[in-house]
XYZ file of C-alpha atoms in Angstrom:
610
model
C 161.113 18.596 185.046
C 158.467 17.901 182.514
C 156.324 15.898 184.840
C 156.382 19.042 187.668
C 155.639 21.413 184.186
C 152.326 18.876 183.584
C 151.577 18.339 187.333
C 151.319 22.267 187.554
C 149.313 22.879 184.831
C 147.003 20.075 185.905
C 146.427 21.289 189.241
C 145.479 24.709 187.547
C 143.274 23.111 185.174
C 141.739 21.319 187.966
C 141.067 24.576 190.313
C 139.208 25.747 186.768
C 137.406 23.451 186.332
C 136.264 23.459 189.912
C 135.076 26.673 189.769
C 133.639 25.923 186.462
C 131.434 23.352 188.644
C 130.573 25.668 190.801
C 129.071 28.069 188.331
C 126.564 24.721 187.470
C 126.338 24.499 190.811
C 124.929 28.097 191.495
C 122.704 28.001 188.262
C 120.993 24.391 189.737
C 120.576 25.843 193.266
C 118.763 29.158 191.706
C 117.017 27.692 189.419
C 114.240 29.630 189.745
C 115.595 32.626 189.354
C 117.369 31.301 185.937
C 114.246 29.918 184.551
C 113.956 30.749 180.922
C 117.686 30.350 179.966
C 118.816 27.908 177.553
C 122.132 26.081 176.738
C 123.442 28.958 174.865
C 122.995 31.242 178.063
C 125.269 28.752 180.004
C 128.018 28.140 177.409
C 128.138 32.390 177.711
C 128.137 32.354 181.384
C 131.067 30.243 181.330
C 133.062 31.326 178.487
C 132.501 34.687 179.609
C 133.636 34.004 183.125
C 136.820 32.045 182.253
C 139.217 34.342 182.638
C 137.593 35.094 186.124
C 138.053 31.273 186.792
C 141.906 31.562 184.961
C 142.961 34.125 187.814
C 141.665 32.728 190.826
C 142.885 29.329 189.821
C 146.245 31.127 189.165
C 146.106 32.318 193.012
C 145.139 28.911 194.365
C 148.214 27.723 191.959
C 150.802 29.561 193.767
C 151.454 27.481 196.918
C 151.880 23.981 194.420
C 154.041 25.566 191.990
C 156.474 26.694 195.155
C 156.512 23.211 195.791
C 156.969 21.827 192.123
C 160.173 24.339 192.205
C 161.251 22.458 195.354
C 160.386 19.306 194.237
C 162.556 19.921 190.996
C 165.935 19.130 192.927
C 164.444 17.151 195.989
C 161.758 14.925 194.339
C 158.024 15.005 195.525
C 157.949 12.003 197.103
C 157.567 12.333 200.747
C 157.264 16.065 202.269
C 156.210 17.436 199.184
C 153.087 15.352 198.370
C 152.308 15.896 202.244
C 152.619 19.156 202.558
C 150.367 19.036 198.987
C 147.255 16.942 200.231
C 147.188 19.121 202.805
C 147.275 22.305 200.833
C 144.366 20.583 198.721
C 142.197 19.611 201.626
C 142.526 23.575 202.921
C 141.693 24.761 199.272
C 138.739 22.470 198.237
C 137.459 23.035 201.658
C 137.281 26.529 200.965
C 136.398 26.808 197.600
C 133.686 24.419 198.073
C 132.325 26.358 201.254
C 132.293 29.698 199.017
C 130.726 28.161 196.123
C 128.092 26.720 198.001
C 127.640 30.218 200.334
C 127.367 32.338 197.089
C 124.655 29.811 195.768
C 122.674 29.760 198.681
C 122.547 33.587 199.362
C 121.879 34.450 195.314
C 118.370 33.854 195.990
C 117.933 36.111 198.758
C 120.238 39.255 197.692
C 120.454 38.879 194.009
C 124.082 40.115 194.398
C 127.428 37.670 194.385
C 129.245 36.854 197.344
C 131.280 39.813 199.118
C 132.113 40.713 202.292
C 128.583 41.331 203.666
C 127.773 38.064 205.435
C 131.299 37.929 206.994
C 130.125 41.317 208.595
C 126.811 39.883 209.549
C 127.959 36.927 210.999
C 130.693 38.780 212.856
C 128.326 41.346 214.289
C 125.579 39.095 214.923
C 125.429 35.373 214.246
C 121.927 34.863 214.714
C 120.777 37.265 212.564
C 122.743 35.498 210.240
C 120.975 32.350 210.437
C 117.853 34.019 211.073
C 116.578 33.877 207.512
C 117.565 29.654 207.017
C 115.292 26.947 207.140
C 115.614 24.008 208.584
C 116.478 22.349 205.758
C 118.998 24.652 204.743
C 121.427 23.581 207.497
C 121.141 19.827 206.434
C 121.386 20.251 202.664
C 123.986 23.611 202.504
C 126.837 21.584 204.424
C 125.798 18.255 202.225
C 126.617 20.169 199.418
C 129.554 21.483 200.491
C 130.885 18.433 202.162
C 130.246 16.868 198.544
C 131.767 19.809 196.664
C 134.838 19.686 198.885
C 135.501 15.815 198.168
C 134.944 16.006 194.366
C 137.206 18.823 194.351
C 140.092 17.196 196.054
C 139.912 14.213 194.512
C 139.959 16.064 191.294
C 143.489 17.642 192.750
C 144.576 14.433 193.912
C 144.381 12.269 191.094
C 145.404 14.660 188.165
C 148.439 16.215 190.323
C 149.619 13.268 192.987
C 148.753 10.747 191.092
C 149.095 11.569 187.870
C 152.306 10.850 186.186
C 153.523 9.827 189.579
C 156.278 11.140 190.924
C 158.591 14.019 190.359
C 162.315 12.671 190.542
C 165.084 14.134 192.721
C 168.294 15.689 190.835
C 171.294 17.226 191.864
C 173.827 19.629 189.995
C 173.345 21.766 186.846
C 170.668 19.560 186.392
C 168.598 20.878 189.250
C 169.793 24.497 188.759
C 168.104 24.363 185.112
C 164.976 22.756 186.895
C 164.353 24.709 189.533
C 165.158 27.551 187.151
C 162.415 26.553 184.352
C 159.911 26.026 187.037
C 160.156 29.478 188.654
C 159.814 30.769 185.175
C 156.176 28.729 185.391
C 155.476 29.852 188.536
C 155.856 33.765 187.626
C 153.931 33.178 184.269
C 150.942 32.517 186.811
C 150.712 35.824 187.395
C 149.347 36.560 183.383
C 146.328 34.701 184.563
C 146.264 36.152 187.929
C 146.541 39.991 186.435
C 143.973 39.020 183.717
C 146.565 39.535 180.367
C 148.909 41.929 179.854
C 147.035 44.661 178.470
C 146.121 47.922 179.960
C 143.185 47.053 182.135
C 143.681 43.869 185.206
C 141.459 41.801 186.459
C 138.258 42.695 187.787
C 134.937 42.042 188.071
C 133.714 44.266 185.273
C 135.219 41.509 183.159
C 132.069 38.589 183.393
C 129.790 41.815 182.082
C 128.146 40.518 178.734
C 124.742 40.811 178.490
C 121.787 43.169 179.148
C 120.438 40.386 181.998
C 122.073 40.981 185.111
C 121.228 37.466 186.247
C 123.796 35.709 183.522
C 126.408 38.085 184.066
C 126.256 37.579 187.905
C 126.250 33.579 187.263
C 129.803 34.222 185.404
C 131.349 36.244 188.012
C 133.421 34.045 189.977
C 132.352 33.953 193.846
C 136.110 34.009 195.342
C 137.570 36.522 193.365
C 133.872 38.646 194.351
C 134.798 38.145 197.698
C 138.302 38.787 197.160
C 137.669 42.031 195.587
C 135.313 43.058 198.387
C 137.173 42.724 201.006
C 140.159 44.303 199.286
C 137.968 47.349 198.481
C 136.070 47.533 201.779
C 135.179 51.440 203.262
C 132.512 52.158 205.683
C 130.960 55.265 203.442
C 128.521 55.827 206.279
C 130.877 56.923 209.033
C 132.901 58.981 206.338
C 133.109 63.177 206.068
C 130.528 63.667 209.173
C 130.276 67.140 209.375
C 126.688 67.613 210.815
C 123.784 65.798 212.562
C 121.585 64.182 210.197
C 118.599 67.140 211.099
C 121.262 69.948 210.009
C 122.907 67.979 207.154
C 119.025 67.236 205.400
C 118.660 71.580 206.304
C 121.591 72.248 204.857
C 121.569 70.434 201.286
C 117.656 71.133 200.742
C 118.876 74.679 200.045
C 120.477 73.157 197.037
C 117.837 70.985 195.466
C 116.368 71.207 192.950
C 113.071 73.728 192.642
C 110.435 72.319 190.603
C 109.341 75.012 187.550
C 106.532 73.878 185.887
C 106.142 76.990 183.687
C 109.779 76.922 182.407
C 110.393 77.390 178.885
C 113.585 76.735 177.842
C 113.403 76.144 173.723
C 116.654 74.231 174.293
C 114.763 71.603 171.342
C 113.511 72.368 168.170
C 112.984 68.628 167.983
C 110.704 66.423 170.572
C 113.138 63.274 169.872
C 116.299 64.477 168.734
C 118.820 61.511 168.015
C 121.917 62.535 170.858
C 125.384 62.111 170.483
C 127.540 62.310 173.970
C 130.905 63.144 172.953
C 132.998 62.507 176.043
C 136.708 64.221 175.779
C 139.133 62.727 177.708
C 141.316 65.201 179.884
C 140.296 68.287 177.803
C 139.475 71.902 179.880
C 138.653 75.224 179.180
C 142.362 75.904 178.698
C 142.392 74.749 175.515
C 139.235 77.019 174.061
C 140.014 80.958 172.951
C 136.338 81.053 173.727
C 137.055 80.451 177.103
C 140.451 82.323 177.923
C 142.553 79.228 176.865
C 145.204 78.733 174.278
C 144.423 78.073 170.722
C 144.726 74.223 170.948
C 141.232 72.937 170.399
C 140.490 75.438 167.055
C 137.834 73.392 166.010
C 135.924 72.736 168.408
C 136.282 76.000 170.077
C 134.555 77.486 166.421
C 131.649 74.714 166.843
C 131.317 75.833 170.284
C 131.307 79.745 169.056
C 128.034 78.655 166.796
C 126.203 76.679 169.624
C 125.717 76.994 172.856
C 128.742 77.070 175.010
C 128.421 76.663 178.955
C 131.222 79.555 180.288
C 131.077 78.400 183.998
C 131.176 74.672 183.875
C 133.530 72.470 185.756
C 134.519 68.776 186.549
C 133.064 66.675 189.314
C 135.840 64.627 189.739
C 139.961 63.798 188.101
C 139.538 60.350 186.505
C 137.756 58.954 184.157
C 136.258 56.177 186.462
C 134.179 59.206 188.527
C 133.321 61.282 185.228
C 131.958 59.018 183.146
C 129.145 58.142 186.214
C 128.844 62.281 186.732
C 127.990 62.467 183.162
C 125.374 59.712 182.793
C 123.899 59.144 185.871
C 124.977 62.453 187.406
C 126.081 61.221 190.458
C 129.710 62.991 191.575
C 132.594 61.975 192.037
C 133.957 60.920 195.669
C 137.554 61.965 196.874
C 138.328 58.604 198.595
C 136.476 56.180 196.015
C 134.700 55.455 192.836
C 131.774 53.456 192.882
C 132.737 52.647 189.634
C 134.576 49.743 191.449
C 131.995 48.360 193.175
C 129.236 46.849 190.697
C 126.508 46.051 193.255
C 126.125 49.561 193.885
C 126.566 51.218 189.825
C 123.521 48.244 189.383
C 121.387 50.264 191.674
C 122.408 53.515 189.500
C 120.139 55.402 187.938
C 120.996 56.789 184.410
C 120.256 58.967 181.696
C 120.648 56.141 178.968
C 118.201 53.968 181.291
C 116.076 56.961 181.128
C 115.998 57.813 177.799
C 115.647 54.101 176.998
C 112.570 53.797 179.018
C 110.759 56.592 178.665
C 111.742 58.521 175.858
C 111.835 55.392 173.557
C 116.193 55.395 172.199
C 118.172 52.469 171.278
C 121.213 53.178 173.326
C 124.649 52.484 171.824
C 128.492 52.867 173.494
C 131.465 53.904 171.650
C 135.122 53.040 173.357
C 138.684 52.453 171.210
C 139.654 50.808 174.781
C 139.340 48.239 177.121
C 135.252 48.293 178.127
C 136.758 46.307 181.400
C 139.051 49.011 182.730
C 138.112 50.141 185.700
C 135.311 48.354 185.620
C 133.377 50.712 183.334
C 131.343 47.922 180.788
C 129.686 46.373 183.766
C 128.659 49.940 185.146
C 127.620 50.666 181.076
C 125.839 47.213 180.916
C 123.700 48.243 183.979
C 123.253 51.511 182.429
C 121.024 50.327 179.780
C 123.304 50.411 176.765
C 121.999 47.810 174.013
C 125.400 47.802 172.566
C 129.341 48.290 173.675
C 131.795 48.716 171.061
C 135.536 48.715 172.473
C 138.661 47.590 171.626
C 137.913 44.164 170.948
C 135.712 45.026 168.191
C 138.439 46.943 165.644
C 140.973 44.593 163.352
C 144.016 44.200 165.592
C 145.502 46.707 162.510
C 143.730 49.439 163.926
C 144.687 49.205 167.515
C 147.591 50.924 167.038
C 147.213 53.124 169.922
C 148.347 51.816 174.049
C 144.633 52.321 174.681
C 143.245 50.340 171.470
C 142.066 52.031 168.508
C 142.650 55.840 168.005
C 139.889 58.525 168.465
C 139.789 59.039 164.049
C 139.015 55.163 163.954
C 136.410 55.195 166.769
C 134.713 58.053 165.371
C 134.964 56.568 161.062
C 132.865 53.682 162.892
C 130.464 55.790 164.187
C 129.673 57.253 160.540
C 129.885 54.010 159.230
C 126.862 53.193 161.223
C 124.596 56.267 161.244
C 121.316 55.294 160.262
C 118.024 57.129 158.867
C 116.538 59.410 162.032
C 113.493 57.701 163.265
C 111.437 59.869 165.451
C 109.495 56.751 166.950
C 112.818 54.967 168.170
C 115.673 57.425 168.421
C 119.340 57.268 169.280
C 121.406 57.763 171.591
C 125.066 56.855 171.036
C 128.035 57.662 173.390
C 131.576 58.517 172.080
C 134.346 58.448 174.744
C 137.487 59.862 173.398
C 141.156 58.106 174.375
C 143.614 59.631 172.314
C 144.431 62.748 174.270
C 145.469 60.590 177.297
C 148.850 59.635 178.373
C 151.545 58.937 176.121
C 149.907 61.268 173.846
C 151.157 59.301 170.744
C 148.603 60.001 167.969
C 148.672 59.897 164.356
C 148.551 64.018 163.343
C 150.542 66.096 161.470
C 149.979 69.695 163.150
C 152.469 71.287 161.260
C 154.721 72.427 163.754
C 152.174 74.155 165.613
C 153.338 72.340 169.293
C 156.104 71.976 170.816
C 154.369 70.122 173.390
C 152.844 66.684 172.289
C 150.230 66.856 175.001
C 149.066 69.861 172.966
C 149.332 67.841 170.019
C 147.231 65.252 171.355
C 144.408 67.123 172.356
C 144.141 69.121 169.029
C 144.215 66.094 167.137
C 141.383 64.831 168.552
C 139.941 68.096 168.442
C 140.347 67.291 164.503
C 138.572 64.267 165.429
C 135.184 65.495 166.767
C 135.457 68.519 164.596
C 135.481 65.488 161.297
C 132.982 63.911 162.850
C 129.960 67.055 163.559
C 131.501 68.182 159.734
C 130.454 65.078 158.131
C 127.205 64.488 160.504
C 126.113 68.217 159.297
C 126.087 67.328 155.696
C 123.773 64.345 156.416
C 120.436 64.308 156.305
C 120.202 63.284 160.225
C 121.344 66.633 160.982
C 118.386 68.461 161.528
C 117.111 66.058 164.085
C 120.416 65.823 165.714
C 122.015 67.030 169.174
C 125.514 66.758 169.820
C 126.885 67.402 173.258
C 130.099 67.563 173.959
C 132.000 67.445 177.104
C 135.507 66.571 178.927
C 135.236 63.227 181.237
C 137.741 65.177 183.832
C 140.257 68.224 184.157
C 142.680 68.060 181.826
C 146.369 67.105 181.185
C 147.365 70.457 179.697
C 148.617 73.130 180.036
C 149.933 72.230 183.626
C 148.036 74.049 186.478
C 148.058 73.730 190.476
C 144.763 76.136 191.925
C 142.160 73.071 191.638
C 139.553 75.781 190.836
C 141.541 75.910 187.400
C 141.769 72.786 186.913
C 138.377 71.725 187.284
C 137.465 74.324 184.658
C 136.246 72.398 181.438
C 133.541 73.579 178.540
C 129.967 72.375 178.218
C 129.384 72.620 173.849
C 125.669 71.929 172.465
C 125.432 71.774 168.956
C 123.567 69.934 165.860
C 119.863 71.104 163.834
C 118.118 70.122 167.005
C 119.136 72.729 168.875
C 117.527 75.903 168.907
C 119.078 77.840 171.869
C 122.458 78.832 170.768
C 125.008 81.549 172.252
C 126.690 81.352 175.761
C 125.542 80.443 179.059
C 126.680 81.537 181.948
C 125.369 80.147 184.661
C 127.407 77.309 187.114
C 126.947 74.258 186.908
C 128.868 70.978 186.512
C 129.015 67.279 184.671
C 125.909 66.272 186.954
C 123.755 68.963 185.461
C 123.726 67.447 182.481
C 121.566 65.176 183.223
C 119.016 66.738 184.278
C 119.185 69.574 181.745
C 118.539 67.457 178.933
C 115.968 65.080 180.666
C 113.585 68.796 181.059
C 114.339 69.669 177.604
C 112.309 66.243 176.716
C 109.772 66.312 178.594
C 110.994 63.776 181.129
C 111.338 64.056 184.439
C 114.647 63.650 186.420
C 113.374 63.134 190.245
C 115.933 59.825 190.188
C 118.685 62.025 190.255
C 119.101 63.689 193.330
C 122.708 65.908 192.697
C 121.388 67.063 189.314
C 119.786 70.198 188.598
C 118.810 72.148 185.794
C 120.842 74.512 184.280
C 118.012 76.467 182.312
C 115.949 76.503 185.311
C 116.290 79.826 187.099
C 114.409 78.844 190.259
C 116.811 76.116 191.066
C 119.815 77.094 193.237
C 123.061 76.673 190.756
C 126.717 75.352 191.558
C 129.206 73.104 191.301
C 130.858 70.452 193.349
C 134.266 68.715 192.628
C 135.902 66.325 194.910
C 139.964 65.095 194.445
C 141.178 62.438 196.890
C 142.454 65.071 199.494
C 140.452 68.282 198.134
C 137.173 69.439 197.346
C 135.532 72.254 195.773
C 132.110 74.823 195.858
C 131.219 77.182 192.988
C 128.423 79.452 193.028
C 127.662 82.851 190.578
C 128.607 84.744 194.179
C 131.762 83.239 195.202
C 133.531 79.433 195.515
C 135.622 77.629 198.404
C 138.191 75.044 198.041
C 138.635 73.302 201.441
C 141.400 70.453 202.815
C 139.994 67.102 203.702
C 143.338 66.102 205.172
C 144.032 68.771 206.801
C 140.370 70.121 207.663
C 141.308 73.519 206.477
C 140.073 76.053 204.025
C 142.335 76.582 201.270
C 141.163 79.628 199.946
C 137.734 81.466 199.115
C 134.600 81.840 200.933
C 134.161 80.306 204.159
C 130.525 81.027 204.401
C 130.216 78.577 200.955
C 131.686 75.714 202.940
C 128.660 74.215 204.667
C 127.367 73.642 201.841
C 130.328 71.945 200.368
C 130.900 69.504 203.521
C 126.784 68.763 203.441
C 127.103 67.748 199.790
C 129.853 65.608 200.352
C 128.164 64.200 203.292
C 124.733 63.727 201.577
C 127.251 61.868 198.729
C 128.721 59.490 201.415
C 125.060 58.629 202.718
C 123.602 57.915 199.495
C 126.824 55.919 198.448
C 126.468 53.484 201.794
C 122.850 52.728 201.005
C 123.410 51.996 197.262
């Protein structure tokens, strides 16, 4: 028994440390386009990467340790170690040939391995091939002939050989064999999953550093491909509704109009410092303000003394699609996020990127969670944030919430770390809220005010925010401050069925910077933001396509949402809610839909090219 226990955990060491190889591999074969790094740089490509490496060597690990739970009562000699050369040959093979793939094509697409050149060379081998060199077809399967040897006799000698072999038993002997090694073989799946915390493996979780190039050299090229072919969808033959003429006819009724004499006085301040506050699940429900029940007191009575947005609504119903409608207002898609697929949230434009570029801010991310759920640091990474703090960053004492540390702890190390305004290299810092999410255990006495402890929840970290603008208003740093706040989706409470309803969440503005104050009533939705505050600096926001201006009365005004079956079309006039499933209105104006379905389909076009 111990021998299979070692000979298992050498054969997953060994698929590690091939893929460890391979990640020297790639870095020697692009050489040029890693120029500059230094042995720091590679040490953080592969520690960073290792858990990557951990689950796809758990996967390759699978088929051995079925046959170390076989071999516990029959011995390996024989069958087993057959059937196991075998099963090594087929894996180094393959490994090998994807490791030596994703290292040739780096150069070309600057994008790991996925499922593309399977789809080219199924559609059209010679296109393929078209690109290669002569050269390329003598020294790629060199390598990988090479690669594939090493790797098996890596296999080979630390699993057959090593130790040497498993002996048979029989009885209560083999029961408590077989039993301890199917114990191993489940614990594989840790590895596999990625832990057993919240979040599961994905690619987000090789994200590290502000270079794209060294967090592409620790993502793993099998579990890329893996993931890509497990997430495939052919965006560009989704939700046709029109010919491209009628489609581009359609949605250039709702672009944006360009209003070069607009004065909106949303600033007092050229360069405010801006805090996002992103509130997970709240809605309008929870505002008197709005119509809503007296949850969120606080913020409602901030909101009174700003400027509240009346109209506003929620692009999407998860957190993966509102947190890219909020900074890089693009919306959220009913049968997707692109959220999960990182070659296309690189090619995402953003308002951080934006403001980091041209308006001059250090660019900061606040998260009591896991940064790697759902893929969201390697989407922040690309969006130009200097800094992530997330779970990982609080004393294990403070993590005392299922999603990491509570909303009262994130926000104390926000004010721990305010800093002197500088009007020649503002801020920008990002909040996201957690606590107000399911199980709605938080750390507030409300004195009996809920019966309800989603209610509870979500006026706790009202308390939160509320704390937070309180002490940032008695700071200096007020003055040249802007707060917005604003939910990430629909909310959890109260419960509610017409999606209209549901999508229905508050826009707040608030802090010394801001010199328009009262309510607003125009419609818009988590993708006008961007462009809203981009105008209001003096910066243009022609990269963002689905935003518009909400202080710009030329420009047509509405909101889109999108839920996996459903999606939605405000305007001042009227709304529609139509069926994808069913291609049927559900209720309101049908004269609105076109312009719902050519949204949508503009969406789908602009997601297939990204």
């Amino acid at each position: 028994m111990v021998k299979a226990i070692v000979k298992l955990l050498s054969v997953f060491l060994s698929f590690t440390l091939a893929f460890i190889t391979g990640k020297l591999v790639f870095l020697v074969a692009n050489a040029s386009v890693y120029s500059g790094i230094g042995g720091s740089d590679i040490l953080c490509i592969i520690g960073h990467g290792l858990s990557m490496d951990f689950s796809m060597a758990g996967y390759f690990s699978i088929i051995p340790a079925i046959l170390f739970c076989i071999a516990s009562a029959t011995g390996s000699k024989g069958i087993i170690d057959k059937i196991m050369k075998i099963y090594f040959i087929i894996a180094s093979v393959i490994i090998s040939l994807i490791i030596t793939v994703d290292a040739a094509l780096y150069g070309y697409w600057q994008f790991k391995l996925d499922s593309t050149p399977l789809f080219y060379f199924l559609s059209s081998p010679s296109a393929a091939f078209a690109s290669a060199e002569w050269w390329h077809f003598i020294v790629g399967p060199l390598v990988w002939i090479l690669l594939a040897t090493l790797f098996y006799a890596m296999l080979y000698y630390a699993t057959i050989k090593f130790q040497g072999d498993v002996a048979p038993s029989k009885g209560k002997k083999a029961a408590a064999n077989i039993t301890v090694m199917v114990v191993m073989t489940a614990l594989l799946f840790i590895p596999i999953r990625g832990g057993v915390t919240v979040s599961t493996m994905n690619l987000s979780r090789a994200y590290f550093s502000s270079d794209t190039r060294l967090n592409h050299a620790a993502v793993n090229p099998a579990f890329s491909l893996m993931y890509s072919l497990s997430h495939q969808n052919d965006f560009a033959n989704q939700y046709r509704f029109f010919d491209e003429n009628e489609n581009r006819r359609i949605f250039s009724m709702l672009t944006e109009i360009p209003n070069d004499s607009i004065a909106t006085h949303l600033l007092s301040v050229s360069r405010p410092d801006i805090y996002i506050i992103i509130l997970e699940s709240f809605s309008s429900h929870l505002f008197p303000s709005l119509g809503g029940e007296a949850v969120a007191l606080k913020l409602d009575s901030i909101a009174r003394n700003g400027l509240l947005f009346t109209n506003f609504y929620a692009n999407s119903f998860r957190t993966d699609r509102g947190i890219p409608a909020v900074l890089s207002a693009y919306p959220g898609q009913p049968s997707t996020s692109i959220m999960k697929f990182v070659s296309k949230t690189e090619n995402l434009p953003s308002l951080s990127k934006e403001l980091k570029t041209k308006g001059g801010y250090s660019t900061k991310y606040y998260y009591g969670g896991d940064a790697n759920f759902t893929n969201m640091k390697a989407y922040l990474v690309s969006a130009g944030f200097d800094e992530i703090i997330s779970d990982i960053d609080f004393p294990v004492s403070k993590r005392l919430s299922k999603w990491g540390a509570h909303d009262d702890v994130v926000f104390d190390r926000v004010i721990n770390e305010l800093t002197p305004y500088d009007s020649s290299y503002p801020a920008l810092k990002v909040i996201q809220t957690s606590s107000s999410h399911e199980p709605f255990e938080v750390p507030y006495d409300d004195k009996g005010r809920f019966s309800d402890k989603r209610a509870k929840a979500f006026a706790y970290t009202d308390s939160c925010v509320a704390n937070f603008i309180t002490t940032l208003r008695n700071r200096p740093q007020w003055q040249n401050s802007l707060i917005i706040a604003v939910p990430d989706h629909y909310g959890a409470y109260p419960d509610l069925t017409d999606p209209l309803e549901r999508h229905k969440i508050p826009l707040i503005m608030t802090g010394g910077a801001l010199s328009k104050r009262g309510t607003e009533s125009t419609v818009g939705s988590q993708i006008d933001i961007t462009a809203t505050l981009l105008n209001a600096l003096g910066i243009k926001s022609d990269l963002f396509p689905f935003s518009r201006n909400l202080l710009n009365e030329k420009s047509p005004h509405f909101a889109f949402f999108a839920d996996p079956s459903v999606i939605g079309f405000v305007t001042e006039s009227g709304d529609v809610v139509y069926n994808l499933d069913s291609s049927k209105t559900e209720s309101g104006d049908e004269k609105l839909l076109p312009f719902a379905k050519s949204f949508l389909q503009t969406l789908y076009d602009d997601l297939s090219k990204r």
